[in-house]
Amino acid sequence: SQQGEEDPQALSIQEGENATMNCSYKTSINNLQWYRQNSGRGLVHLILIRSNEREKHSGRLRVTLDTSKKSSSLLITASRAADTASYFCATDADDYKLSFGAGTTVTVRA
Amino acid sequence: NAGVTQTPKFQVLKTGQSMTLQCAQDMNHEYMSWYRQDPGMGLRLIHYSVGAGITDQGEVPNGYNVSRSTTEDFPLRLLSAAPSQTSVYFCASNRELTDTQYFGPGTRLTVL
């Protein structure tokens, strides 16, 4: 069963706008990760945030984690056409295993 | 470094046929995993390995076998292909437990 669920399922924005997507999970975690998948490709790791961290930045990406609400958000600022992709959160539901959500599909319009 | 490589990229099988999906990594990672990805769903873990000689089942292991004779290679075997196994298969490796996973490009499998 999936531990994490992304919301919304799909998002369409204009180039230059910000995109925000959320991930909710069910059980306690050690860390939460976000991945990007371009159409027809493998997943690429974006950012990892540990349970004792509340916010993390990487370039135009900002990830927050609220362990009390069991949720995380990924913000992409100043979006570009190249940001068009599916974004997945993954949590370490138990040892050795990552559990992925169904993803948010982001379309950036020129 | 090539990272994680998978072969073949595409495969069409008939029901009942068997085949092996190959996965190799050159990063000396102890942990390797196989996932399948179906439309509208996230990745589901099939099998994983925490080191050479050690494998375990994931969420959807039925119909698949794995072995890990070397650190580098982690092949996935379909014993008797079924249409329900039509999917995109991804192999991944990571250095530490539940750390960043590095994914291969995937194998798109169709079972007729």
mmCIF file of N, CA, C and O in Angstrom, chain B residues 56-94:
data_model
loop_
_atom_site.group_PDB
_atom_site.id
_atom_site.type_symbol
_atom_site.label_atom_id
_atom_site.label_comp_id
_atom_site.label_asym_id
_atom_site.label_seq_id
_atom_site.Cartn_x
_atom_site.Cartn_y
_atom_site.Cartn_z
ATOM 1 N N ASP B 56 15.056 -9.878 -0.688
ATOM 2 C CA ASP B 56 13.803 -9.988 0.049
ATOM 3 C C ASP B 56 12.670 -9.464 -0.812
ATOM 4 O O ASP B 56 12.893 -8.755 -1.806
ATOM 5 N N GLN B 57 11.451 -9.822 -0.415
ATOM 6 C CA GLN B 57 10.283 -9.437 -1.190
ATOM 7 C C GLN B 57 9.815 -8.044 -0.829
ATOM 8 O O GLN B 57 9.907 -7.598 0.311
ATOM 9 N N GLY B 58 9.270 -7.381 -1.841
ATOM 10 C CA GLY B 58 8.654 -6.097 -1.613
ATOM 11 C C GLY B 58 7.148 -6.231 -1.571
ATOM 12 O O GLY B 58 6.612 -7.235 -1.089
ATOM 13 N N GLU B 59 6.483 -5.237 -2.118
ATOM 14 C CA GLU B 59 5.021 -5.162 -2.055
ATOM 15 C C GLU B 59 4.334 -6.102 -3.046
ATOM 16 O O GLU B 59 3.269 -6.654 -2.760
ATOM 17 N N VAL B 60 4.923 -6.289 -4.229
ATOM 18 C CA VAL B 60 4.274 -7.080 -5.286
ATOM 19 C C VAL B 60 5.242 -8.109 -5.875
ATOM 20 O O VAL B 60 5.612 -8.030 -7.049
ATOM 21 N N PRO B 61 5.665 -9.110 -5.118
ATOM 22 C CA PRO B 61 6.704 -10.030 -5.587
ATOM 23 C C PRO B 61 6.235 -11.195 -6.454
ATOM 24 O O PRO B 61 7.050 -11.833 -7.125
ATOM 25 N N ASN B 62 4.919 -11.455 -6.455
ATOM 26 C CA ASN B 62 4.434 -12.667 -7.121
ATOM 27 C C ASN B 62 4.699 -12.631 -8.618
ATOM 28 O O ASN B 62 4.380 -11.660 -9.304
ATOM 29 N N GLY B 63 5.275 -13.739 -9.120
ATOM 30 C CA GLY B 63 5.556 -13.857 -10.544
ATOM 31 C C GLY B 63 6.955 -13.404 -10.919
ATOM 32 O O GLY B 63 7.330 -13.464 -12.091
ATOM 33 N N TYR B 64 7.718 -12.960 -9.926
ATOM 34 C CA TYR B 64 9.072 -12.455 -10.170
ATOM 35 C C TYR B 64 10.081 -13.135 -9.241
ATOM 36 O O TYR B 64 9.788 -13.397 -8.077
ATOM 37 N N ASN B 65 11.274 -13.363 -9.789
ATOM 38 C CA ASN B 65 12.381 -13.854 -8.977
ATOM 39 C C ASN B 65 13.588 -12.942 -9.146
ATOM 40 O O ASN B 65 13.760 -12.336 -10.215
ATOM 41 N N VAL B 66 14.409 -12.869 -8.117
ATOM 42 C CA VAL B 66 15.643 -12.095 -8.208
ATOM 43 C C VAL B 66 16.780 -12.894 -7.585
ATOM 44 O O VAL B 66 16.563 -13.844 -6.826
ATOM 45 N N SER B 67 17.983 -12.490 -7.911
ATOM 46 C CA SER B 67 19.174 -13.025 -7.280
ATOM 47 C C SER B 67 20.207 -11.906 -7.243
ATOM 48 O O SER B 67 20.124 -10.945 -8.009
ATOM 49 N N ARG B 68 21.158 -12.027 -6.360
ATOM 50 C CA ARG B 68 22.204 -10.994 -6.255
ATOM 51 C C ARG B 68 23.535 -11.705 -5.978
ATOM 52 O O ARG B 68 23.968 -11.856 -4.846
ATOM 53 N N SER B 69 24.140 -12.166 -7.059
ATOM 54 C CA SER B 69 25.403 -12.900 -6.910
ATOM 55 C C SER B 69 26.601 -11.957 -6.794
ATOM 56 O O SER B 69 27.645 -12.334 -6.257
ATOM 57 N N THR B 70 26.449 -10.737 -7.306
ATOM 58 C CA THR B 70 27.520 -9.747 -7.196
ATOM 59 C C THR B 70 26.932 -8.433 -6.709
ATOM 60 O O THR B 70 25.717 -8.222 -6.785
ATOM 61 N N THR B 71 27.773 -7.539 -6.238
ATOM 62 C CA THR B 71 27.302 -6.222 -5.824
ATOM 63 C C THR B 71 26.732 -5.450 -6.999
ATOM 64 O O THR B 71 25.779 -4.695 -6.861
ATOM 65 N N GLU B 72 27.303 -5.655 -8.188
ATOM 66 C CA GLU B 72 26.960 -4.833 -9.345
ATOM 67 C C GLU B 72 25.631 -5.203 -10.000
ATOM 68 O O GLU B 72 24.951 -4.352 -10.542
ATOM 69 N N ASP B 73 25.284 -6.469 -10.004
ATOM 70 C CA ASP B 73 24.167 -6.935 -10.827
ATOM 71 C C ASP B 73 22.971 -7.403 -10.000
ATOM 72 O O ASP B 73 23.136 -8.071 -8.972
ATOM 73 N N PHE B 74 21.777 -7.098 -10.521
ATOM 74 C CA PHE B 74 20.548 -7.478 -9.813
ATOM 75 C C PHE B 74 19.476 -7.785 -10.866
ATOM 76 O O PHE B 74 18.585 -6.978 -11.130
ATOM 77 N N PRO B 75 19.523 -8.956 -11.474
ATOM 78 C CA PRO B 75 18.555 -9.295 -12.526
ATOM 79 C C PRO B 75 17.187 -9.658 -11.964
ATOM 80 O O PRO B 75 17.078 -10.225 -10.873
ATOM 81 N N LEU B 76 16.160 -9.333 -12.731
ATOM 82 C CA LEU B 76 14.771 -9.650 -12.375
ATOM 83 C C LEU B 76 14.246 -10.652 -13.392
ATOM 84 O O LEU B 76 14.264 -10.387 -14.594
ATOM 85 N N ARG B 77 13.755 -11.777 -12.914
ATOM 86 C CA ARG B 77 13.266 -12.823 -13.802
ATOM 87 C C ARG B 77 11.750 -12.927 -13.744
ATOM 88 O O ARG B 77 11.167 -12.994 -12.654
ATOM 89 N N LEU B 78 11.159 -12.923 -14.924
ATOM 90 C CA LEU B 78 9.734 -13.221 -15.031
ATOM 91 C C LEU B 78 9.633 -14.695 -15.437
ATOM 92 O O LEU B 78 10.142 -15.098 -16.481
ATOM 93 N N LEU B 79 9.001 -15.484 -14.612
ATOM 94 C CA LEU B 79 9.019 -16.933 -14.806
ATOM 95 C C LEU B 79 8.047 -17.380 -15.893
ATOM 96 O O LEU B 79 8.363 -18.223 -16.719
ATOM 97 N N SER B 80 6.860 -16.804 -15.888
ATOM 98 C CA SER B 80 5.823 -17.142 -16.865
ATOM 99 C C SER B 80 4.976 -15.886 -17.055
ATOM 100 O O SER B 80 4.074 -15.618 -16.271
ATOM 101 N N ALA B 81 5.330 -15.097 -18.061
ATOM 102 C CA ALA B 81 4.761 -13.761 -18.207
ATOM 103 C C ALA B 81 3.235 -13.788 -18.348
ATOM 104 O O ALA B 81 2.662 -14.674 -19.009
ATOM 105 N N ALA B 82 2.603 -12.800 -17.710
ATOM 106 C CA ALA B 82 1.147 -12.637 -17.783
ATOM 107 C C ALA B 82 0.838 -11.205 -18.207
ATOM 108 O O ALA B 82 1.642 -10.296 -17.937
ATOM 109 N N PRO B 83 -0.298 -10.972 -18.858
ATOM 110 C CA PRO B 83 -0.641 -9.603 -19.273
ATOM 111 C C PRO B 83 -0.628 -8.604 -18.109
ATOM 112 O O PRO B 83 -0.318 -7.422 -18.324
ATOM 113 N N SER B 84 -0.912 -9.070 -16.899
ATOM 114 C CA SER B 84 -0.897 -8.178 -15.736
ATOM 115 C C SER B 84 0.513 -7.662 -15.418
ATOM 116 O O SER B 84 0.667 -6.735 -14.611
ATOM 117 N N GLN B 85 1.514 -8.269 -16.026
ATOM 118 C CA GLN B 85 2.886 -7.808 -15.807
ATOM 119 C C GLN B 85 3.327 -6.774 -16.841
ATOM 120 O O GLN B 85 4.477 -6.321 -16.815
ATOM 121 N N THR B 86 2.430 -6.389 -17.701
ATOM 122 C CA THR B 86 2.698 -5.272 -18.603
ATOM 123 C C THR B 86 2.889 -4.022 -17.767
ATOM 124 O O THR B 86 2.002 -3.637 -16.996
ATOM 125 N N SER B 87 4.054 -3.400 -17.887
ATOM 126 C CA SER B 87 4.390 -2.294 -17.004
ATOM 127 C C SER B 87 5.731 -1.703 -17.438
ATOM 128 O O SER B 87 6.384 -2.199 -18.362
ATOM 129 N N VAL B 88 6.114 -0.647 -16.740
ATOM 130 C CA VAL B 88 7.476 -0.131 -16.882
ATOM 131 C C VAL B 88 8.241 -0.516 -15.622
ATOM 132 O O VAL B 88 7.766 -0.269 -14.503
ATOM 133 N N TYR B 89 9.390 -1.114 -15.807
ATOM 134 C CA TYR B 89 10.178 -1.623 -14.685
ATOM 135 C C TYR B 89 11.422 -0.758 -14.481
ATOM 136 O O TYR B 89 12.154 -0.467 -15.422
ATOM 137 N N PHE B 90 11.616 -0.370 -13.236
ATOM 138 C CA PHE B 90 12.779 0.443 -12.883
ATOM 139 C C PHE B 90 13.619 -0.275 -11.846
ATOM 140 O O PHE B 90 13.113 -0.843 -10.882
ATOM 141 N N CYS B 91 14.909 -0.192 -12.062
ATOM 142 C CA CYS B 91 15.884 -0.687 -11.102
ATOM 143 C C CYS B 91 16.507 0.535 -10.429
ATOM 144 O O CYS B 91 16.681 1.588 -11.058
ATOM 145 N N ALA B 92 16.830 0.408 -9.159
ATOM 146 C CA ALA B 92 17.432 1.520 -8.433
ATOM 147 C C ALA B 92 18.487 0.993 -7.480
ATOM 148 O O ALA B 92 18.429 -0.160 -7.040
ATOM 149 N N SER B 93 19.428 1.850 -7.161
ATOM 150 C CA SER B 93 20.442 1.475 -6.170
ATOM 151 C C SER B 93 20.667 2.639 -5.222
ATOM 152 O O SER B 93 20.419 3.803 -5.571
ATOM 153 N N ASN B 94 21.103 2.329 -4.021
ATOM 154 C CA ASN B 94 21.416 3.375 -3.058
ATOM 155 C C ASN B 94 22.516 2.906 -2.130
ATOM 156 O O ASN B 94 22.705 1.712 -1.911
#
